[in-house]
Short mmCIF file of C-alpha atoms in Angstrom, two decimals:
data_model
loop_
_atom_site.label_atom_id
_atom_site.label_comp_id
_atom_site.label_asym_id
_atom_site.label_seq_id
_atom_site.Cartn_x
_atom_site.Cartn_y
_atom_site.Cartn_z
CA MET A 1 -100.51 -32.97 -143.16
CA ALA A 2 -99.25 -35.27 -145.98
CA MET A 3 -101.66 -36.93 -148.36
CA GLY A 4 -101.23 -39.87 -150.68
CA TYR A 5 -102.70 -40.90 -153.77
CA VAL A 6 -102.46 -43.09 -156.85
CA ARG A 7 -102.46 -42.33 -160.46
CA PRO A 8 -101.12 -43.96 -163.69
CA ALA A 9 -97.40 -43.82 -164.55
CA ARG A 10 -96.39 -41.18 -166.98
CA PRO A 11 -93.31 -41.66 -169.27
CA GLU A 12 -91.21 -39.18 -167.15
CA ASP A 13 -92.03 -41.50 -163.90
CA ALA A 14 -89.69 -44.08 -165.35
CA GLY A 15 -86.50 -43.10 -163.81
CA GLU A 16 -87.99 -42.73 -160.28
CA ILE A 17 -89.96 -46.22 -160.78
CA ALA A 18 -86.27 -47.50 -161.45
CA ARG A 19 -84.80 -45.88 -158.38
CA ILE A 20 -87.84 -46.92 -156.20
CA GLN A 21 -87.15 -50.55 -157.39
CA LEU A 22 -83.60 -50.64 -156.68
CA ALA A 23 -83.66 -49.04 -153.38
CA THR A 24 -86.49 -50.98 -152.18
CA TRP A 25 -84.87 -54.16 -153.53
CA ARG A 26 -81.54 -53.47 -152.03
CA VAL A 27 -83.14 -53.13 -148.38
CA ALA A 28 -86.27 -55.44 -148.57
CA TYR A 29 -84.37 -58.23 -150.23
CA ARG A 30 -80.68 -57.60 -148.81
CA ARG A 31 -81.17 -61.39 -146.93
CA ILE A 32 -83.07 -63.10 -149.64
CA LEU A 33 -80.93 -62.64 -152.91
CA PRO A 34 -76.94 -62.37 -153.01
CA ARG A 35 -75.81 -58.68 -152.21
CA HIS A 36 -73.39 -58.53 -155.56
CA VAL A 37 -76.58 -59.20 -157.47
CA LEU A 38 -78.38 -56.36 -155.93
CA ASP A 39 -74.95 -53.97 -155.80
CA ASN A 40 -74.88 -54.67 -159.80
CA LEU A 41 -78.15 -53.99 -161.05
CA ASP A 42 -78.42 -51.03 -163.23
CA GLU A 43 -80.91 -48.38 -162.65
CA ALA A 44 -80.52 -46.82 -166.40
CA TRP A 45 -81.61 -50.35 -167.51
CA LEU A 46 -84.32 -50.80 -165.43
CA ALA A 47 -85.46 -47.27 -166.40
CA ARG A 48 -85.43 -48.11 -170.05
CA ARG A 49 -87.71 -51.04 -169.24
CA TRP A 50 -90.02 -49.14 -167.25
CA SER A 51 -90.43 -46.34 -169.95
CA ALA A 52 -91.43 -49.10 -172.56
CA ALA A 53 -93.98 -50.65 -170.03
CA VAL A 54 -95.53 -47.39 -169.46
CA GLN A 55 -95.45 -46.34 -173.02
CA GLU A 56 -96.18 -49.28 -174.97
CA PRO A 57 -98.07 -51.70 -172.50
CA PRO A 58 -98.75 -55.21 -174.51
CA SER A 59 -102.13 -54.67 -173.93
CA GLY A 60 -104.73 -52.06 -172.59
CA ALA A 61 -105.23 -54.44 -169.54
CA HIS A 62 -101.15 -54.30 -168.66
CA ARG A 63 -100.84 -51.29 -165.93
CA VAL A 64 -98.35 -49.27 -164.10
CA LEU A 65 -99.64 -47.14 -161.46
CA VAL A 66 -97.79 -45.20 -158.93
CA ALA A 67 -97.95 -43.85 -155.46
CA VAL A 68 -97.68 -40.32 -154.65
CA GLU A 69 -97.09 -38.70 -151.19
CA GLN A 70 -97.94 -35.12 -151.34
CA ALA A 71 -97.11 -32.48 -148.61
CA GLU A 72 -95.23 -29.51 -149.54
CA GLN A 73 -93.74 -31.60 -152.61
CA SER A 74 -95.05 -34.58 -154.30
CA TYR A 75 -92.69 -37.71 -154.20
CA LEU A 76 -93.28 -40.96 -155.93
CA VAL A 77 -93.06 -43.36 -152.98
CA GLY A 78 -94.19 -46.41 -154.77
CA PHE A 79 -95.62 -48.42 -157.88
CA ALA A 80 -97.35 -51.34 -158.79
CA ALA A 81 -97.67 -53.38 -162.22
CA SER A 82 -99.94 -56.13 -163.42
CA GLY A 83 -101.05 -57.80 -166.46
CA PRO A 84 -103.37 -60.65 -167.94
CA ALA A 85 -101.41 -63.82 -166.58
CA ASP A 86 -99.11 -65.39 -168.95
CA THR A 87 -96.21 -67.98 -168.78
CA GLU A 88 -94.34 -65.83 -166.18
CA ALA A 89 -97.35 -66.43 -163.78
CA LEU A 90 -96.83 -70.21 -163.97
CA ALA A 91 -95.22 -72.49 -161.64
CA PRO A 92 -92.64 -75.05 -163.06
CA GLN A 93 -94.09 -77.61 -165.30
CA GLU A 94 -97.70 -76.32 -164.68
CA PRO A 95 -99.59 -76.58 -167.92
CA ALA A 96 -100.57 -72.71 -169.46
CA GLU A 97 -104.32 -73.86 -169.06
CA SER A 98 -103.99 -74.40 -165.25
CA LEU A 99 -104.62 -70.83 -164.14
CA GLY A 100 -108.06 -70.32 -166.26
CA GLU A 101 -109.60 -67.67 -167.96
CA GLY A 102 -109.81 -64.10 -166.30
CA VAL A 103 -106.80 -64.12 -164.23
CA VAL A 104 -104.48 -61.06 -163.61
CA ALA A 105 -100.55 -60.92 -162.48
CA VAL A 106 -99.17 -58.66 -160.24
CA THR A 107 -95.72 -58.29 -161.22
CA ASP A 108 -94.71 -55.54 -159.00
CA LEU A 109 -96.25 -54.00 -156.00
CA LEU A 110 -93.54 -52.09 -154.12
CA VAL A 111 -93.37 -48.99 -151.62
CA GLU A 112 -89.99 -47.50 -150.69
CA PRO A 113 -89.16 -48.57 -147.32
CA ARG A 114 -88.84 -45.02 -145.81
CA TRP A 115 -92.46 -44.13 -146.78
CA GLY A 116 -93.84 -47.45 -145.69
CA ARG A 117 -96.85 -48.05 -143.50
CA ARG A 118 -98.29 -44.65 -144.51
CA GLY A 119 -101.07 -46.52 -146.40
CA HIS A 120 -99.36 -46.32 -150.11
CA GLY A 121 -99.41 -50.11 -150.36
CA SER A 122 -103.26 -50.38 -149.53
CA ARG A 123 -104.05 -47.45 -151.87
CA LEU A 124 -101.86 -49.16 -154.90
CA LEU A 125 -103.82 -52.61 -154.41
CA SER A 126 -107.21 -50.71 -154.27
CA ALA A 127 -106.55 -49.05 -157.33
CA MET A 128 -105.41 -52.14 -159.28
CA VAL A 129 -108.67 -54.16 -157.99
CA GLU A 130 -110.65 -51.38 -159.52
CA HIS A 131 -108.92 -51.91 -163.08
CA TRP A 132 -108.92 -55.48 -162.50
CA ARG A 133 -112.70 -55.53 -161.80
CA ALA A 134 -113.40 -52.99 -164.91
CA ASP A 135 -111.06 -55.23 -167.32
CA GLY A 136 -113.21 -58.14 -166.39
CA PHE A 137 -110.69 -60.19 -164.28
CA SER A 138 -112.14 -62.55 -161.59
CA ARG A 139 -108.74 -63.54 -159.89
CA ALA A 140 -105.31 -62.41 -159.31
CA VAL A 141 -102.30 -63.90 -158.63
CA ALA A 142 -98.62 -62.92 -157.57
CA TRP A 143 -95.30 -64.28 -156.67
CA ALA A 144 -93.85 -63.51 -153.62
CA PHE A 145 -90.35 -64.56 -152.18
CA ASP A 146 -90.29 -67.18 -149.34
CA GLY A 147 -88.08 -65.14 -147.43
CA ASP A 148 -90.10 -61.81 -148.06
CA GLU A 149 -92.23 -61.87 -144.86
CA ALA A 150 -93.28 -58.36 -145.26
CA THR A 151 -94.99 -58.90 -148.47
CA ARG A 152 -96.39 -62.07 -147.48
CA LYS A 153 -98.32 -60.49 -144.52
CA PHE A 154 -99.60 -57.55 -146.17
CA LEU A 155 -100.98 -59.81 -148.85
CA THR A 156 -102.48 -62.37 -146.47
CA SER A 157 -103.98 -59.27 -144.46
CA THR A 158 -105.92 -58.22 -147.38
CA GLY A 159 -107.49 -61.62 -148.24
CA TRP A 160 -104.67 -63.40 -150.50
CA GLU A 161 -103.54 -66.85 -149.61
CA PRO A 162 -101.09 -69.29 -150.96
CA ASP A 163 -102.81 -71.59 -153.87
CA GLY A 164 -99.95 -73.88 -153.33
CA ALA A 165 -97.91 -73.38 -156.27
CA ALA A 166 -94.02 -72.96 -155.64
CA ARG A 167 -90.66 -72.23 -157.60
CA ALA A 168 -87.30 -71.41 -157.30
CA LEU A 169 -85.09 -68.92 -158.85
CA ASP A 170 -81.48 -69.48 -159.90
CA VAL A 171 -79.92 -66.25 -159.06
CA GLU A 172 -76.35 -66.74 -159.56
CA ASP A 173 -76.32 -70.48 -158.80
CA MET A 174 -78.59 -69.87 -155.43
CA LEU A 175 -82.16 -71.29 -155.67
CA VAL A 176 -84.56 -68.17 -154.17
CA PRO A 177 -87.97 -69.78 -153.27
CA GLN A 178 -90.92 -68.31 -154.10
CA LEU A 179 -94.59 -69.03 -153.40
CA ARG A 180 -97.56 -68.02 -155.44
CA LEU A 181 -100.55 -66.27 -153.78
CA HIS A 182 -104.26 -65.77 -154.88
CA VAL A 183 -107.39 -63.99 -154.51
CA ALA A 184 -110.78 -63.49 -155.93
CA VAL A 185 -111.27 -60.11 -157.72
CA PRO A 186 -114.69 -59.07 -155.96
CA ALA A 187 -117.17 -58.33 -158.67
CA GLU A 188 -118.39 -55.26 -156.93
CA PRO A 189 -116.72 -52.54 -154.87
CA VAL A 190 -116.13 -53.97 -151.07
CA ALA A 191 -118.18 -51.54 -148.86
CA THR A 192 -116.37 -49.80 -145.87
CA ASP A 193 -117.72 -48.14 -143.16
#
């Protein structure tokens, strides 16, 4: 029987995080982003960025967590990254103060498609919420591609909702629309039966 759990990312996880990101993007975003952009992403470059994020986070509230599936062997199957909301969390021309205090931004929440629907995304999100609560955040935001129905459906099924902000990323002269979702961070753990 397979078991899953979440733990903080370690420096030696950077290569696997990059591999998961690349594999997931190439499947999940193949109809959203231009194929040549996905084909030309450099896994080694991504690994260096993840290594820096894990080893030298900008603050103690910046976190990278990994989801592990454990059976006869253990596999990294997904990851999540978040930190205090900054200008990257804003919509175009949105004033910096519009998000307010106590807001955390999810920059990544990915589970490799072949490991999907096994609770890894929910475990990652739950672990992030525990960290956000401990760090004193009261609200979380995340950008999702308008065409990424899976991410939007997952987040809205857990209480997230669009906050009305939108933007379009310029990817090789192609505008790719995104919408921002938000959720209140509960002050206490939510009781489950």
